[in-house]
Amino acid sequence: MTANPAFSSERVKRAAAWFETLRDRLVVAFEAMEDDAPDDLYPGPPGRFVLTPWSRQEGGGGVMGLLRGRLFEKCGLHISQVHGIFTPEMAASMPGGTDDPRFVATGVSLIAHMNNPRVPAVHMNTRYLATSKGWFGGGADLTPLLDNQRSETAPDALAFHAALKRACDAHGAAWYAQFKAECDRYFYLPHRDEPRGVGGIFYDRHDSGDWEHDFAFTKAVGGAVLEVWPRIARARMIEPWTAAEREEQLIRRGRYVEFNLLYDRGTMFGLKTGGNIESILSSMPPTVKWP
Amino acid sequence: MTANPAFSSERVKRAAAWFETLRDRLVVAFEAMEDDAPDDLYPGPPGRFVLTPWSRQEGGGGVMGLLRGRLFEKCGLHISQVHGIFTPEMAASMPGGTDDPRFVATGVSLIAHMNNPRVPAVHMNTRYLATSKGWFGGGADLTPLLDNQRSETAPDALAFHAALKRACDAHGAAWYAQFKAECDRYFYLPHRDEPRGVGGIFYDRHDSGDWEHDFAFTKAVGGAVLEVWPRIARARMIEPWTAAEREEQLIRRGRYVEFNLLYDRGTMFGLKTGGNIESILSSMPPTVKWP
């Protein structure tokens, strides 16, 4: 097994180390935003991440990170590195799973729900999975809460997409168009015939044949989010908001809940297979209305 | 088709007429509670139901009822009578569906979410479905929001179960035990290993061979809820509550959302087959927290 490069502990270690580095950089960036958020709009002390390690009996573990602050109403930022043996059903659905049911998975995930309804929510998740094959997956997408920001031509959406396009274009000419389309397909609520947000990129089972290249791409995606979202959020966080906008935000968050519980493969898979509930459901918005 | 007694318009009409009568009686009972709720706990004018008729292209329709009041934070109370043709997949899963894919369905559904966290939420749904066969289904269950009420031996739970047991016992000696067990099985959140509330009864595809008897039973279930829940709620509505209890209620409501979107067959079926979203999601609690 260790002779197989996909499963090699070196690749897994390098991917896991990057996800931890990205987590650390996001912690620094977000806590600085907590510090810099104007006191008149955000009374009280700046929030700090609480990092809680966990382990699972089958092997591996992670660190759950939660920031409940004054600008960040609730932000989940988690890393994990787990290994185990797929059930025959899972193995059959995974590349290389039928050769050997052992797997290792490592990743980082981020979801930020903000107190200010004018600051869009952001979601990012990148991961490396290895069986007898190895591949990257993940993506990032933006969810503005107010109707007047919920268009792909709104300024925040344009900035977010431009950053992801740069990350894609540097690694594969066709990737942005392809991964943007995947994102639009995935983050969509059929029962309301509406997108969850203004999109981003989404990719899975990504193996171009050049591991170093794919790893560099996944690093670029994380780097893009680290650069662009704080820029968007800092520009918005100084804007005061109205009670009507807060109400619109709380109602719009209901769609986020509907998506996560009705359609999100990760959430449903995690909940139905005995995953860590607190970590899985940390993606849920902190306050929601269905009036 | 009309020669078949299950599908006979007389049975459908009588069932639909009862569901409408029950709806009318619940409207009267709940609006009286809005009037009688003490002003010091519930400022503002008493709420009134808004009834909105709807129809569907395939045939039939209903009336969506919503009460947003001072005691009732959000109460959905709907009746419907629809007919159509099952898809082959649906027909194969329905009694009598393979003989003839036509169906008619009529029912009443109630879900009440209260402002006062000490007043338990209630859910009731009874229906009559006919293909070449005909059957009743439905049930009622109670969801106290505060931990100290969430036991089957708590006073409200005892009163609720006693009323349903009387309705069952008058029609079938074994029915209460059987339908209570069905309810416990159904209103359960596997991912949290916890029940949604304190149970009640749940029955489906109920056809004892004596239509009049089964119809009388379904009427008794509705009558039991009409009698017992307002009695429970009136005793509780005069109790002041604390901010901590309100917080507990909002968090507990998150479990209700999780159940409805992850497990409730009616909700998932409705949303995924193009049902009336507003009516289906009127069961969602008005304000919810995942802190």
CSV table of N, CA, C and O in Angstrom, one decimal, chain B residues 169-231:
chain,number,residue,atom,x,y,z
B,169,ASP,N,-58.8,3.4,21.7
B,169,ASP,CA,-59.5,2.3,22.4
B,169,ASP,C,-60.9,2.1,22.0
B,169,ASP,O,-61.4,1.0,22.0
B,170,ALA,N,-61.6,3.2,21.7
B,170,ALA,CA,-63.0,3.1,21.3
B,170,ALA,C,-63.2,2.4,19.9
B,170,ALA,O,-64.3,2.1,19.6
B,171,HIS,N,-62.1,2.2,19.2
B,171,HIS,CA,-62.2,1.7,17.8
B,171,HIS,C,-61.4,0.4,17.6
B,171,HIS,O,-61.8,-0.4,16.7
B,172,GLY,N,-60.3,0.2,18.3
B,172,GLY,CA,-59.6,-1.0,18.2
B,172,GLY,C,-58.7,-1.3,19.4
B,172,GLY,O,-57.9,-0.4,19.8
B,173,ALA,N,-58.9,-2.4,20.0
B,173,ALA,CA,-58.2,-2.6,21.3
B,173,ALA,C,-56.7,-2.5,21.2
B,173,ALA,O,-56.0,-2.0,22.1
B,174,ALA,N,-56.1,-3.0,20.1
B,174,ALA,CA,-54.7,-3.0,20.0
B,174,ALA,C,-54.1,-1.8,19.3
B,174,ALA,O,-52.9,-1.6,19.2
B,175,TRP,N,-55.0,-0.9,18.9
B,175,TRP,CA,-54.5,0.2,18.0
B,175,TRP,C,-53.6,1.2,18.7
B,175,TRP,O,-52.6,1.7,18.1
B,176,TYR,N,-53.9,1.6,20.0
B,176,TYR,CA,-53.1,2.6,20.6
B,176,TYR,C,-51.6,2.1,20.7
B,176,TYR,O,-50.7,2.9,20.3
B,177,ALA,N,-51.4,0.9,21.2
B,177,ALA,CA,-50.0,0.4,21.4
B,177,ALA,C,-49.3,0.4,20.0
B,177,ALA,O,-48.2,0.7,19.9
B,178,GLN,N,-50.1,-0.1,19.0
B,178,GLN,CA,-49.5,-0.2,17.7
B,178,GLN,C,-49.1,1.1,17.1
B,178,GLN,O,-48.0,1.3,16.6
B,179,PHE,N,-50.1,2.1,17.2
B,179,PHE,CA,-49.9,3.4,16.5
B,179,PHE,C,-48.9,4.2,17.3
B,179,PHE,O,-48.3,5.1,16.7
B,180,LYS,N,-48.9,4.0,18.6
B,180,LYS,CA,-47.9,4.8,19.4
B,180,LYS,C,-46.5,4.3,19.0
B,180,LYS,O,-45.6,5.1,18.9
B,181,ALA,N,-46.3,3.0,18.9
B,181,ALA,CA,-45.0,2.5,18.5
B,181,ALA,C,-44.6,3.0,17.1
B,181,ALA,O,-43.4,3.4,16.9
B,182,GLU,N,-45.6,3.1,16.2
B,182,GLU,CA,-45.3,3.6,14.8
B,182,GLU,C,-44.8,5.1,14.9
B,182,GLU,O,-43.9,5.5,14.2
B,183,CYS,N,-45.4,5.8,15.8
B,183,CYS,CA,-45.1,7.2,16.0
B,183,CYS,C,-43.7,7.4,16.5
B,183,CYS,O,-42.9,8.2,16.0
B,184,ASP,N,-43.4,6.5,17.5
B,184,ASP,CA,-42.0,6.6,18.1
B,184,ASP,C,-41.0,6.3,17.1
B,184,ASP,O,-39.9,6.9,17.0
B,185,ARG,N,-41.3,5.3,16.2
B,185,ARG,CA,-40.3,4.9,15.2
B,185,ARG,C,-40.2,6.0,14.2
B,185,ARG,O,-39.0,6.3,13.7
B,186,TYR,N,-41.3,6.7,13.8
B,186,TYR,CA,-41.2,7.7,12.7
B,186,TYR,C,-40.6,9.0,13.2
B,186,TYR,O,-39.7,9.5,12.5
B,187,PHE,N,-41.0,9.5,14.3
B,187,PHE,CA,-40.5,10.9,14.7
B,187,PHE,C,-39.3,10.7,15.6
B,187,PHE,O,-39.3,11.0,16.8
B,188,TYR,N,-38.2,10.3,15.0
B,188,TYR,CA,-37.0,10.0,15.6
B,188,TYR,C,-35.8,10.5,14.8
B,188,TYR,O,-35.9,10.4,13.5
B,189,LEU,N,-34.8,11.1,15.4
B,189,LEU,CA,-33.7,11.6,14.7
B,189,LEU,C,-32.5,10.7,14.9
B,189,LEU,O,-31.8,10.8,15.9
B,190,PRO,N,-32.2,9.8,14.0
B,190,PRO,CA,-31.1,8.9,14.2
B,190,PRO,C,-29.8,9.6,14.4
B,190,PRO,O,-29.0,9.1,15.2
B,191,HIS,N,-29.5,10.7,13.7
B,191,HIS,CA,-28.2,11.3,13.8
B,191,HIS,C,-27.9,11.9,15.2
B,191,HIS,O,-26.8,12.1,15.6
B,192,ARG,N,-29.0,12.1,15.9
B,192,ARG,CA,-28.9,12.6,17.3
B,192,ARG,C,-29.3,11.6,18.3
B,192,ARG,O,-29.2,11.8,19.5
B,193,ASP,N,-29.8,10.4,17.8
B,193,ASP,CA,-30.3,9.4,18.7
B,193,ASP,C,-31.3,10.0,19.7
B,193,ASP,O,-31.2,9.7,20.9
B,194,GLU,N,-32.2,10.7,19.2
B,194,GLU,CA,-33.2,11.3,20.1
B,194,GLU,C,-34.6,11.4,19.4
B,194,GLU,O,-34.7,11.6,18.2
B,195,PRO,N,-35.7,11.3,20.2
B,195,PRO,CA,-37.0,11.5,19.6
B,195,PRO,C,-37.3,12.9,19.3
B,195,PRO,O,-36.7,13.8,19.9
B,196,ARG,N,-38.2,13.2,18.3
B,196,ARG,CA,-38.5,14.6,18.0
B,196,ARG,C,-39.2,15.2,19.2
B,196,ARG,O,-39.0,16.4,19.5
B,197,GLY,N,-40.2,14.5,19.7
B,197,GLY,CA,-40.9,15.1,20.9
B,197,GLY,C,-41.3,14.0,21.9
B,197,GLY,O,-40.4,13.1,22.2
B,198,VAL,N,-42.5,14.0,22.4
B,198,VAL,CA,-42.9,12.9,23.3
B,198,VAL,C,-43.9,12.0,22.7
B,198,VAL,O,-44.6,11.3,23.4
B,199,GLY,N,-43.9,12.0,21.4
B,199,GLY,CA,-44.7,11.0,20.7
B,199,GLY,C,-46.2,11.3,20.6
B,199,GLY,O,-46.6,12.5,20.8
B,200,GLY,N,-47.0,10.3,20.3
B,200,GLY,CA,-48.4,10.4,20.0
B,200,GLY,C,-48.8,9.1,19.3
B,200,GLY,O,-48.3,8.0,19.6
B,201,ILE,N,-49.5,9.3,18.2
B,201,ILE,CA,-49.8,8.1,17.4
B,201,ILE,C,-49.6,8.4,15.9
B,201,ILE,O,-49.6,9.6,15.5
B,202,PHE,N,-49.4,7.4,15.2
B,202,PHE,CA,-49.1,7.5,13.7
B,202,PHE,C,-49.6,6.2,13.1
B,202,PHE,O,-49.3,5.1,13.5
B,203,TYR,N,-50.4,6.4,12.0
B,203,TYR,CA,-50.9,5.2,11.3
B,203,TYR,C,-51.0,5.5,9.8
B,203,TYR,O,-51.1,6.7,9.4
B,204,ASP,N,-50.9,4.5,9.0
B,204,ASP,CA,-50.9,4.7,7.6
B,204,ASP,C,-51.5,3.4,6.9
B,204,ASP,O,-51.4,2.4,7.5
B,205,ARG,N,-52.0,3.6,5.7
B,205,ARG,CA,-52.6,2.5,4.9
B,205,ARG,C,-53.5,1.8,5.8
B,205,ARG,O,-53.5,0.5,5.8
B,206,HIS,N,-54.3,2.5,6.6
B,206,HIS,CA,-55.2,1.9,7.5
B,206,HIS,C,-56.6,1.6,6.9
B,206,HIS,O,-57.3,2.5,6.5
B,207,ASP,N,-56.8,0.3,6.8
B,207,ASP,CA,-58.1,-0.2,6.1
B,207,ASP,C,-58.4,-1.5,6.9
B,207,ASP,O,-57.9,-2.6,6.6
B,208,SER,N,-59.3,-1.3,7.8
B,208,SER,CA,-59.7,-2.5,8.7
B,208,SER,C,-60.7,-3.4,7.9
B,208,SER,O,-61.1,-4.4,8.4
B,209,GLY,N,-61.2,-2.9,6.8
B,209,GLY,CA,-62.3,-3.6,6.0
B,209,GLY,C,-63.6,-3.0,6.3
B,209,GLY,O,-64.6,-3.3,5.6
B,210,ASP,N,-63.7,-2.1,7.3
B,210,ASP,CA,-65.0,-1.4,7.6
B,210,ASP,C,-64.8,0.1,7.5
B,210,ASP,O,-64.2,0.8,8.4
B,211,TRP,N,-65.1,0.6,6.3
B,211,TRP,CA,-64.8,2.0,6.0
B,211,TRP,C,-65.5,3.0,7.1
B,211,TRP,O,-64.8,3.9,7.5
B,212,GLU,N,-66.7,2.7,7.4
B,212,GLU,CA,-67.4,3.6,8.4
B,212,GLU,C,-66.6,3.6,9.7
B,212,GLU,O,-66.5,4.7,10.3
B,213,HIS,N,-66.2,2.5,10.1
B,213,HIS,CA,-65.4,2.3,11.4
B,213,HIS,C,-64.1,3.1,11.3
B,213,HIS,O,-63.8,3.8,12.2
B,214,ASP,N,-63.4,3.0,10.2
B,214,ASP,CA,-62.1,3.7,10.0
B,214,ASP,C,-62.3,5.2,9.9
B,214,ASP,O,-61.5,6.0,10.4
B,215,PHE,N,-63.4,5.6,9.3
B,215,PHE,CA,-63.7,7.0,9.2
B,215,PHE,C,-64.0,7.6,10.6
B,215,PHE,O,-63.5,8.6,11.0
B,216,ALA,N,-64.8,6.8,11.3
B,216,ALA,CA,-65.1,7.2,12.7
B,216,ALA,C,-63.8,7.4,13.5
B,216,ALA,O,-63.7,8.3,14.3
B,217,PHE,N,-62.9,6.4,13.3
B,217,PHE,CA,-61.7,6.5,14.1
B,217,PHE,C,-60.9,7.8,13.7
B,217,PHE,O,-60.4,8.5,14.6
B,218,THR,N,-60.8,8.0,12.4
B,218,THR,CA,-60.0,9.2,12.0
B,218,THR,C,-60.7,10.5,12.5
B,218,THR,O,-60.0,11.5,12.9
B,219,LYS,N,-62.0,10.5,12.6
B,219,LYS,CA,-62.7,11.6,13.2
B,219,LYS,C,-62.4,11.7,14.7
B,219,LYS,O,-62.2,12.9,15.2
B,220,ALA,N,-62.3,10.6,15.4
B,220,ALA,CA,-62.0,10.6,16.8
B,220,ALA,C,-60.6,11.1,17.1
B,220,ALA,O,-60.4,11.8,18.1
B,221,VAL,N,-59.7,10.8,16.2
B,221,VAL,CA,-58.3,11.3,16.3
B,221,VAL,C,-58.3,12.9,16.2
B,221,VAL,O,-57.7,13.6,17.1
B,222,GLY,N,-59.0,13.4,15.2
B,222,GLY,CA,-59.1,14.8,15.1
B,222,GLY,C,-59.8,15.5,16.3
B,222,GLY,O,-59.3,16.5,16.8
B,223,GLY,N,-60.8,14.8,16.7
B,223,GLY,CA,-61.6,15.3,17.9
B,223,GLY,C,-60.7,15.3,19.2
B,223,GLY,O,-60.8,16.2,20.0
B,224,ALA,N,-59.9,14.3,19.3
B,224,ALA,CA,-59.0,14.2,20.5
B,224,ALA,C,-58.1,15.4,20.5
B,224,ALA,O,-57.9,16.0,21.6
B,225,VAL,N,-57.5,15.7,19.4
B,225,VAL,CA,-56.5,16.8,19.3
B,225,VAL,C,-57.2,18.1,19.6
B,225,VAL,O,-56.7,19.0,20.4
B,226,LEU,N,-58.4,18.3,19.0
B,226,LEU,CA,-59.2,19.5,19.2
B,226,LEU,C,-59.5,19.7,20.7
B,226,LEU,O,-59.6,20.8,21.2
B,227,GLU,N,-59.7,18.6,21.4
B,227,GLU,CA,-60.1,18.7,22.8
B,227,GLU,C,-58.8,18.9,23.7
B,227,GLU,O,-58.8,19.8,24.5
B,228,VAL,N,-57.8,18.0,23.5
B,228,VAL,CA,-56.7,18.0,24.5
B,228,VAL,C,-55.7,19.1,24.3
B,228,VAL,O,-55.2,19.6,25.3
B,229,TRP,N,-55.3,19.4,23.1
B,229,TRP,CA,-54.2,20.3,22.9
B,229,TRP,C,-54.5,21.7,23.4
B,229,TRP,O,-53.8,22.4,24.1
B,230,PRO,N,-55.7,22.3,23.0
B,230,PRO,CA,-56.1,23.6,23.6
B,230,PRO,C,-56.1,23.6,25.1
B,230,PRO,O,-55.7,24.6,25.8
B,231,ARG,N,-56.5,22.5,25.7
B,231,ARG,CA,-56.5,22.4,27.2
B,231,ARG,C,-55.1,22.5,27.7
B,231,ARG,O,-54.9,23.2,28.7
